[in-house]
XYZ file of C-alpha atoms in Angstrom:
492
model
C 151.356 -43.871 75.745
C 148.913 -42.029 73.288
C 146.620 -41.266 76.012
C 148.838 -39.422 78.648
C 147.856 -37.137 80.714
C 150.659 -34.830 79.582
C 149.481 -34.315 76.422
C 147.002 -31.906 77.608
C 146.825 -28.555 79.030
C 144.454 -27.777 81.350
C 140.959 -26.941 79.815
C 140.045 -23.668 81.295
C 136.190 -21.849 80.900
C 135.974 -21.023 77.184
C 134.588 -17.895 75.322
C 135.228 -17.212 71.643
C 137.987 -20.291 71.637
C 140.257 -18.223 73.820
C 141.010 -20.260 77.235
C 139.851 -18.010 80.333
C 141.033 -19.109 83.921
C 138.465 -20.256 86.176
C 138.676 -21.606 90.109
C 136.206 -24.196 90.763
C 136.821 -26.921 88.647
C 133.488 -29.070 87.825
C 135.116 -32.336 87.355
C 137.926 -34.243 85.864
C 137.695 -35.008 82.398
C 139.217 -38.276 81.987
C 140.673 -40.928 78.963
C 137.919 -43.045 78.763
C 139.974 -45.684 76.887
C 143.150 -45.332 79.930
C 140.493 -44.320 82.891
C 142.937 -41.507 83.413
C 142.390 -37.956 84.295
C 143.684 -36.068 81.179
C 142.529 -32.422 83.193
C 139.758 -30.147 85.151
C 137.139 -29.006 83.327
C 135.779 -25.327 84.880
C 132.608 -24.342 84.512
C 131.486 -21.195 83.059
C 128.985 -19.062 85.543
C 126.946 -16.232 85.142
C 129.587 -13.674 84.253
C 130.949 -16.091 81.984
C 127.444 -17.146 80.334
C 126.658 -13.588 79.798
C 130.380 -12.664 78.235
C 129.517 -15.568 75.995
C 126.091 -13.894 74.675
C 127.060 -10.507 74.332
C 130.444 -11.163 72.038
C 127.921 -13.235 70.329
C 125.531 -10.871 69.755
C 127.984 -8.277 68.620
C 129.395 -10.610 65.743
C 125.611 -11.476 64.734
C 125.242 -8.096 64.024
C 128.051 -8.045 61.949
C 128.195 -11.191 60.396
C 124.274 -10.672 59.690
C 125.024 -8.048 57.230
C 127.398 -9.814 55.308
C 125.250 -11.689 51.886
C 125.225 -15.218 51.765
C 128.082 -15.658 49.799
C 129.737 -14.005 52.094
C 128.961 -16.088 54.524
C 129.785 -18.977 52.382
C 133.358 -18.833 51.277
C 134.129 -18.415 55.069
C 132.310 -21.645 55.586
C 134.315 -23.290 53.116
C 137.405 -22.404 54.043
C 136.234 -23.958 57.589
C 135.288 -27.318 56.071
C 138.445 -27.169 54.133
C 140.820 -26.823 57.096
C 138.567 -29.834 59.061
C 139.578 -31.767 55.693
C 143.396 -30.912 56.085
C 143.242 -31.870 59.620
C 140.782 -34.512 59.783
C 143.192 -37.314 61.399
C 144.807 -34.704 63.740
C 141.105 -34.073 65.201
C 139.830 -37.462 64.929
C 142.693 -38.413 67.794
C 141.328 -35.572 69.904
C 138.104 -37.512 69.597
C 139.000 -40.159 70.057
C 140.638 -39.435 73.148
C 137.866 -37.021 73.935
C 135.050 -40.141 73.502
C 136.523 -43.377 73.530
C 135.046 -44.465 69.630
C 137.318 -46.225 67.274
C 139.813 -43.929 65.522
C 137.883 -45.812 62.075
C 134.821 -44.293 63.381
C 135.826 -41.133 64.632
C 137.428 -40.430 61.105
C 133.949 -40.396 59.315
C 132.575 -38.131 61.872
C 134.888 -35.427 61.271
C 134.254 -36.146 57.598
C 130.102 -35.912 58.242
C 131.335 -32.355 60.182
C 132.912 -30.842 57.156
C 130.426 -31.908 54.804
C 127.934 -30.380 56.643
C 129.856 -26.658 57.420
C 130.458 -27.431 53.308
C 126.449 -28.541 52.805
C 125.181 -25.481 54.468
C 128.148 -23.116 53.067
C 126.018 -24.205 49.784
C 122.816 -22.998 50.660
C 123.507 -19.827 52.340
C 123.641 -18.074 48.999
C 120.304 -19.540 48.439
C 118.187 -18.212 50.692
C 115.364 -15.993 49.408
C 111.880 -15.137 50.046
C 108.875 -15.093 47.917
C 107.170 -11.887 45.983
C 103.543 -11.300 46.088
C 101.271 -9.265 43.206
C 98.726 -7.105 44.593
C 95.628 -5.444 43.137
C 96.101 -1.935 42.505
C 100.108 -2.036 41.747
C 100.669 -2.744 45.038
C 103.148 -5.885 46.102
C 103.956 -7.948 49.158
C 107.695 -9.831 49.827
C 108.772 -11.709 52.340
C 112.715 -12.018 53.572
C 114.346 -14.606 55.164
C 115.986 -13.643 58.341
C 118.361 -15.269 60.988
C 117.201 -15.282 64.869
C 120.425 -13.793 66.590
C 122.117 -15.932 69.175
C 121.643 -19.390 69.111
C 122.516 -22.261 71.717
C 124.230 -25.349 71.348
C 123.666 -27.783 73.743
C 125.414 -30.989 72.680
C 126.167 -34.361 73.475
C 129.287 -36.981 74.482
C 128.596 -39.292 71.851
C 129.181 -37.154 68.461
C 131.308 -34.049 70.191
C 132.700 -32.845 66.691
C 129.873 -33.569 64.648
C 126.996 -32.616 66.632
C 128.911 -28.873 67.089
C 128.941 -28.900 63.640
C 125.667 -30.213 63.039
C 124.073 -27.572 65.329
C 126.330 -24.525 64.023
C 126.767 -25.061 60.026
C 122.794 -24.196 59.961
C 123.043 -21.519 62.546
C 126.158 -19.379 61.038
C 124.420 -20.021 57.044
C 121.292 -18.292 57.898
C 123.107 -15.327 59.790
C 122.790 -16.201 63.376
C 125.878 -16.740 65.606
C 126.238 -19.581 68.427
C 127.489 -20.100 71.929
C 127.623 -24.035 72.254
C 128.150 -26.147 75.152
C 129.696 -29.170 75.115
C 129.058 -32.644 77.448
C 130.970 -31.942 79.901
C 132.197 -35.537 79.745
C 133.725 -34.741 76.255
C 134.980 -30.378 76.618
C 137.752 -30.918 73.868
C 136.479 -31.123 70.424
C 134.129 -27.869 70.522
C 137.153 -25.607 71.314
C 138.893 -27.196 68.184
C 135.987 -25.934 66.264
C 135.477 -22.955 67.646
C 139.385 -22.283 66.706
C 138.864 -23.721 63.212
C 135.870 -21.279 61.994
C 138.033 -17.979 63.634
C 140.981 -19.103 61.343
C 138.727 -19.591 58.663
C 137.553 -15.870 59.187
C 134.102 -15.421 61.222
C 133.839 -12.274 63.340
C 135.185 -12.741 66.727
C 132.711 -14.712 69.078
C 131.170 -15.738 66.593
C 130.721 -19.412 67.713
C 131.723 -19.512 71.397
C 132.053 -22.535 73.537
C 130.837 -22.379 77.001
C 132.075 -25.491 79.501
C 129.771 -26.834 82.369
C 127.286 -28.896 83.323
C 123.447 -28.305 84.047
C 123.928 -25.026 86.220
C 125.207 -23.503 82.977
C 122.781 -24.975 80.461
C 120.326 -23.348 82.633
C 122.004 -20.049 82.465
C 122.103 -20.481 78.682
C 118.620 -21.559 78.458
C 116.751 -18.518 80.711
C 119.383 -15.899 79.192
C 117.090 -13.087 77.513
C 119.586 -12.442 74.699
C 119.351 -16.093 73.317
C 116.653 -16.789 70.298
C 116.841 -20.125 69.935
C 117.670 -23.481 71.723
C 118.825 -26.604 70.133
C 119.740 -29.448 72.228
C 120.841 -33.009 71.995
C 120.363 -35.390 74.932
C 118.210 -37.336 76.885
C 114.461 -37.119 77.317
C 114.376 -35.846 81.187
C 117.132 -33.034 79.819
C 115.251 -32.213 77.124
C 112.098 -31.202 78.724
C 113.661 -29.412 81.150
C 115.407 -27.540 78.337
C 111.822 -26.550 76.807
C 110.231 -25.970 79.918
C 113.326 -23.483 80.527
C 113.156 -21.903 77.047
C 108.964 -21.892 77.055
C 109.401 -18.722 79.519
C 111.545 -16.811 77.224
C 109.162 -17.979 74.189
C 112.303 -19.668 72.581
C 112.484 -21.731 69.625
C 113.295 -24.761 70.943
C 114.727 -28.124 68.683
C 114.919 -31.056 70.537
C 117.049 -34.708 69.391
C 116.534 -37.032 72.260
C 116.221 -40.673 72.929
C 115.163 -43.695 71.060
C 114.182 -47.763 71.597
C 114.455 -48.271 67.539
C 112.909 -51.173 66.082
C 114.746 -53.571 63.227
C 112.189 -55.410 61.877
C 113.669 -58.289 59.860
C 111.752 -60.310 57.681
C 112.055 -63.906 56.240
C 112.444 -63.262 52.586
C 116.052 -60.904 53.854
C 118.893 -60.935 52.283
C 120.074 -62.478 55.576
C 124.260 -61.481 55.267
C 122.774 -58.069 54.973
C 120.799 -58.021 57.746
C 122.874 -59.589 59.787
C 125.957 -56.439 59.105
C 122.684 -54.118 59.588
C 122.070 -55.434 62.841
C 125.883 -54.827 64.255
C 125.275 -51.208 62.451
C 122.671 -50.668 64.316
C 123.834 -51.739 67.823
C 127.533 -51.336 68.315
C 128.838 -47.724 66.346
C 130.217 -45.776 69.319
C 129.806 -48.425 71.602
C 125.950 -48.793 71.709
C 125.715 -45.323 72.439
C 123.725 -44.112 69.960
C 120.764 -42.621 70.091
C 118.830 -44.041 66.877
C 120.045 -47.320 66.951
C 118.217 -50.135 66.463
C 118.239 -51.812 69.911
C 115.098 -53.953 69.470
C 115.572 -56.465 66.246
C 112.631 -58.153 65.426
C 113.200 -61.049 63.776
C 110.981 -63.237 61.853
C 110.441 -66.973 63.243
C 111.204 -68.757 60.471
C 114.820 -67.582 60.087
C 115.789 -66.583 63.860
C 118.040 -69.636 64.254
C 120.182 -68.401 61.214
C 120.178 -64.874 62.115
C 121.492 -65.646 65.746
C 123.448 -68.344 64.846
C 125.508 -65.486 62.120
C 125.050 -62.091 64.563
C 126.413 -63.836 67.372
C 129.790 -65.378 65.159
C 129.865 -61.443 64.176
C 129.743 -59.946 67.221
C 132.074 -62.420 68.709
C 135.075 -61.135 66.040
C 134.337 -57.472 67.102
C 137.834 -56.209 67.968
C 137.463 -54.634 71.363
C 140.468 -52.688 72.818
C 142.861 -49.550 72.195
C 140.521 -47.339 70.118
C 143.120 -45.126 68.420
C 144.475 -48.865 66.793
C 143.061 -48.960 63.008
C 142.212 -52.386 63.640
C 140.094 -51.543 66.586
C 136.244 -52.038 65.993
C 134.949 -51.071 69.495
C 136.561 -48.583 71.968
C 135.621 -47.691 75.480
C 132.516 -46.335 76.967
C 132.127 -42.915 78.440
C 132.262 -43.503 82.049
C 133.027 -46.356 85.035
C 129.378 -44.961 86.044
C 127.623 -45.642 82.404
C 129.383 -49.094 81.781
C 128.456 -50.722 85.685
C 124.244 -49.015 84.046
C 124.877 -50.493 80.937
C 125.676 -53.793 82.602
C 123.105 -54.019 85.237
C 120.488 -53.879 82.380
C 122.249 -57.124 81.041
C 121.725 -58.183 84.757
C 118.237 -57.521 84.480
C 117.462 -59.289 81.927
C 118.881 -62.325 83.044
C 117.175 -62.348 85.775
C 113.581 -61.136 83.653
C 114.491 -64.046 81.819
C 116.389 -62.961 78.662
C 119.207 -65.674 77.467
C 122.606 -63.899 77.305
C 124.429 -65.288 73.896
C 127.228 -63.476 74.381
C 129.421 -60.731 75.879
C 127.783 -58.771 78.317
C 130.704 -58.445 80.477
C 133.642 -56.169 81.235
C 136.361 -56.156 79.028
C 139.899 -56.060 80.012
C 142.678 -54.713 77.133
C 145.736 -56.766 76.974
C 147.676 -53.628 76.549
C 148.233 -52.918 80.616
C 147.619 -48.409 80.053
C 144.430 -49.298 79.323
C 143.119 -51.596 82.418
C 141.455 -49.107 83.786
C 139.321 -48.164 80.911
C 135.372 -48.926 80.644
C 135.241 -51.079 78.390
C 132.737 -54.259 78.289
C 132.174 -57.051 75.712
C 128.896 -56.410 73.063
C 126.353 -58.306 73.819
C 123.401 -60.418 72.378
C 119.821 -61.266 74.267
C 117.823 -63.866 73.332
C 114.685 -64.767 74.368
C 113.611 -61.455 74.832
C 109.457 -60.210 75.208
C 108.482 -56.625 74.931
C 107.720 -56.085 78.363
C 111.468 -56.681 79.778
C 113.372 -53.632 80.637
C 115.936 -54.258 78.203
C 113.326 -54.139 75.592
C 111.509 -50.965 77.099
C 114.408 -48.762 78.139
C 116.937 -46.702 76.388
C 120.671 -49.029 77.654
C 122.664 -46.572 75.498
C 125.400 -49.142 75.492
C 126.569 -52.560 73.194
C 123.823 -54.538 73.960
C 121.282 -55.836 71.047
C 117.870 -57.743 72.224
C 116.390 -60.058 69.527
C 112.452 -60.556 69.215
C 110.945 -63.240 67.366
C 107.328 -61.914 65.445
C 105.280 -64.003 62.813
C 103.309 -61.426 60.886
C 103.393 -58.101 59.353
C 100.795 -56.127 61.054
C 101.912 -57.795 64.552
C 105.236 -56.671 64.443
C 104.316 -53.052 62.964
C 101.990 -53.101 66.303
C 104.830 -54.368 68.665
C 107.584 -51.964 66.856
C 105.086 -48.921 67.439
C 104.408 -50.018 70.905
C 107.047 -47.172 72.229
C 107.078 -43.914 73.771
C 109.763 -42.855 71.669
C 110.147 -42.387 67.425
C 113.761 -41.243 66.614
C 114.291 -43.891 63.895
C 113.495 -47.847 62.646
C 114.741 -49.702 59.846
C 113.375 -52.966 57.745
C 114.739 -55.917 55.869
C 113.008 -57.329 52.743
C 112.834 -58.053 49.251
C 109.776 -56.560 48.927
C 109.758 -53.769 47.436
C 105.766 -52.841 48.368
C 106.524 -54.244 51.423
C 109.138 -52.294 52.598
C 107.672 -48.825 51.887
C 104.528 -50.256 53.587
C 106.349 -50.702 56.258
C 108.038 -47.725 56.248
C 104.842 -45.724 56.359
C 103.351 -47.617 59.362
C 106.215 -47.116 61.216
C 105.822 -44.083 63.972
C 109.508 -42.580 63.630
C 111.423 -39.652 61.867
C 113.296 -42.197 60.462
C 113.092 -45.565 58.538
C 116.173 -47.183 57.110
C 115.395 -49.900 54.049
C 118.263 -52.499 53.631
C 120.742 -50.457 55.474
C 120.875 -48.856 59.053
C 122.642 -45.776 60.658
C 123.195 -43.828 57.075
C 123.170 -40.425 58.411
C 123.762 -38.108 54.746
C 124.352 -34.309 55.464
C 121.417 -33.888 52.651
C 118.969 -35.783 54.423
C 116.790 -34.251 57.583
C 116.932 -36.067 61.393
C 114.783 -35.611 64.204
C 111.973 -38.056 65.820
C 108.499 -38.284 66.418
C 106.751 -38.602 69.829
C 109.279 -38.598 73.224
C 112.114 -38.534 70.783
C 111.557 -35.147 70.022
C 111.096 -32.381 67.111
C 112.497 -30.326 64.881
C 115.196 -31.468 62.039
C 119.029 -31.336 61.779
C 120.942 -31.616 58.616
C 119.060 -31.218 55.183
C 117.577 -28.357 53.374
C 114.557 -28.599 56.065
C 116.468 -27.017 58.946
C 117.036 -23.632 57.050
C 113.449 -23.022 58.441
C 114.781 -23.972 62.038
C 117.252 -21.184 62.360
C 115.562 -18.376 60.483
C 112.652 -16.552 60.254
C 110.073 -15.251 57.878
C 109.414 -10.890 57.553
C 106.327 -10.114 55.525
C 106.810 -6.690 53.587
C 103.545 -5.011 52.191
C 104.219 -1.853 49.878
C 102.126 0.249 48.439
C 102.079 2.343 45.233
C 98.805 4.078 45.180
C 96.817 6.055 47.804
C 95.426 4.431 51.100
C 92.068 3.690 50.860
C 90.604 5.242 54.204
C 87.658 4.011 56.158
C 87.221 6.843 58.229
């Protein structure tokens, strides 16, 4: 079986990708797709925490000094060895998270790109020079932060690691990055990947545990920075933590994205957008677009398609290439996900199908969490499903008539991470777009997440930016030099 147990070691307390023994073990981590414990996950402590830091620190220093090109070819010879192993670590996911192997194979992709995107710009970075009367001049440099944190997420293990350190390591500063503990495997792999490639030693450390050693991380006086990935409760615990240290903090939390579909669609289109944005990774995604509005006229033939779709999704054995959907993270997160399909049943919403748990035919993997994507109907905007993050497969459909209604109803949120619209109209669209309260709006297409192009949200869903040129500013910061050539002029 691809997912036994005894293909792993146990995963010990990690600092600088070496594996250091620890006693207490958090808890199991498990095969999501099997339900089987795989090994214990330890947590790292205080001494551990601070071990982490300091060898950090001590590379920044070194690897601070080094010029951007420097910094660069080591990059690159990173994102080259993720290339050369891409379907090696794309199992690992896999196993690590439960996602299709078809998925998990463009994530690694998106992770090299993006040590490769930001290996680009590192020799880039410059400040500006200032004329002054009198001969004099002004400059400013660009300068890392020191030790950064990494605080990352069980849906995107690989990516989001390298999403949070490509940035870090390009301006200068080093990273100690904790994983999910629900997903401890992928991070190491990384963290082995850029010492091969040639950073300093502790360079990028990984750190296992839970919230006891997020907080450690978080109120640590040696740590500059704070960039986390998770949910909204987390996340302001995360700032409220870092506020006392005076911490730059970037946050990439939750979302209840609108779809707003319109009648004059390309309805095949926006039909495959709507399956983009519910069902990558399960439904657990935090930008999808969980809340399709769908114009009156055409809602019969857009359930009538979505539903035939949905239906043909290939649930089961995620490491098959034909699988479309894998398993879930955890027995816990799958019964959530399906009481909120409970709820709305009973709130009134019309399930049209799936909603349900899903049982492999392949008997290793009966005890995975896996459950059937689903499609509401007859949703309203004040039904839980509609109002709450599910984080799982389950897509609620809205019927709206005009243009400013639905731009009302679609803002009506406490969150902004993304949206997305369907029309053939051109003005329309970017109208649209620019109502729209989110850090992201997807035209004709959903879920398109280039390495080039900044992320983050608006309101609850945080601030901040990963990926694009943008998030230079995020993990540097700006020295003003004044020089003088003549004589001071004294006022005393």
């Amino acid at each position: 079986c691809p997912h036994s147990p005894a293909s792993f070691q146990p995963l010990f307390r990690t600092v600088d990708a070496q594996f250091v023994p620890g006693s207490k073990p958090l808890r199991p981590f498990c095969c999501v797709a099997a339900g089987r414990v795989l090994c214990q996950m330890v947590p790292c402590g205080a001494e551990e925490v601070d071990e982490a830091i300091m060898s950090a620190h001590a590379a920044y220093v070194q690897w601070s000094k080094k010029s951007g090109m420097e910094r660069a070819r080591v990059m690159l010879e990173a994102a080259r060895i993720i290339r050369e192993r891409r379907e090696k670590i794309a199992k690992l996911e896999v196993i690590n998270n439960g996602k299709s192997i078809t998925e998990a194979l463009v994530d690694i992709d998106v992770a090299w790109q993006c040590i490769e995107y930001y290996a680009g710009l590192a020799g880039t970075l410059a400040g500006q020079h200032f004329q002054l009367p009198g001969g004099a001049f002004a400059y400013t440099r660009r300068e890392p932060l020191g030790v950064c944190v990494g605080i990352g997420a069980w849906n995107y293990p690989f990516q989001i690691a390298a999403w949070k350190s490509a940035p870090a390591l390009a301006c200068g500063n080093a990273m100690v990055f904790k994983p999910s503990p629900f997903t401890p495997v992928t991070a190491v792999i990384l963290a082995e990947v850029y010492k091969e490639a040639g950073v300093p030693d502790g360079l990028f450390c990984v750190v296992q545990g839970g919230a006891e050693t997020g907080s450690l991380l978080c109120n640590h006086p040696k740590v500059a920075k704070v960039s986390f990935t998770g949910s909204v409760p987390t996340g302001k615990k995360v700032m409220e933590m870092s506020a006392k240290g005076v911490k730059q903090v970037t946050l990439e939390l939750g979302g209840k994205s609108p779809l707003i579909i319109f009648k004059d669609c390309d309805l095949e289109n926006a039909v495959k957008g709507a399956l983009m944005a519910n069902f990558l990774t399960q439904g657990q995604v935090c930008c999808n677009g969980t809340r399709v509005f769908v114009h009156k006229d055409i809602l019969p033939q857009f359930l009538e398609e979505v539903v035939k779709r949905t239906k043909a999704i290939a649930v089961g054995d995620p490491l098959l290439d034909s699988t479309r959907m894998g398993a879930l993270i955890t027995k816990p997160h799958l019964e959530k996900v399906l009481g909120f399909v409970s709820q709305a049943k009973k709130e009134g919403g019309r399930v049209l199908c799936g909603g349900e748990p899903f049982v492999p035919s392949d008997p290793k993997l009966k005890g995975g969490y896996f459950m059937s994507p689903c499609i509401l109907d007859n949703c309203r905007d004040d039904m839980t499903c509609v109002k709450e993050e599910i984080f799982g497969p389950v897509m609620s459909v809205l019927p709206f008539d005009t243009e400013e209604e639905v731009i009302r109803r679609a803002n009506n949120t406490t969150f902004g991470l993304a949206s997305g619209v369907f029309t053939r109209d051109i003005s329309r669209a970017h109208r649209v777009a620019a109502s729209l309260e989110a850090g992201t709006c997807f035209i004709n297409n959903y879920n398109i997440s280039p390495v080039e192009v900044p992320f983050g949200g608006y309101k609850m869903s945080g601030f901040g930016r990963e990926n694009g040129q943008v998030t230079i500013e995020y993990y540097s910061q700006l020295k003003t030099v004044v020089v003088e050539t003549g004589d001071v002029e004294n006022y005393f």
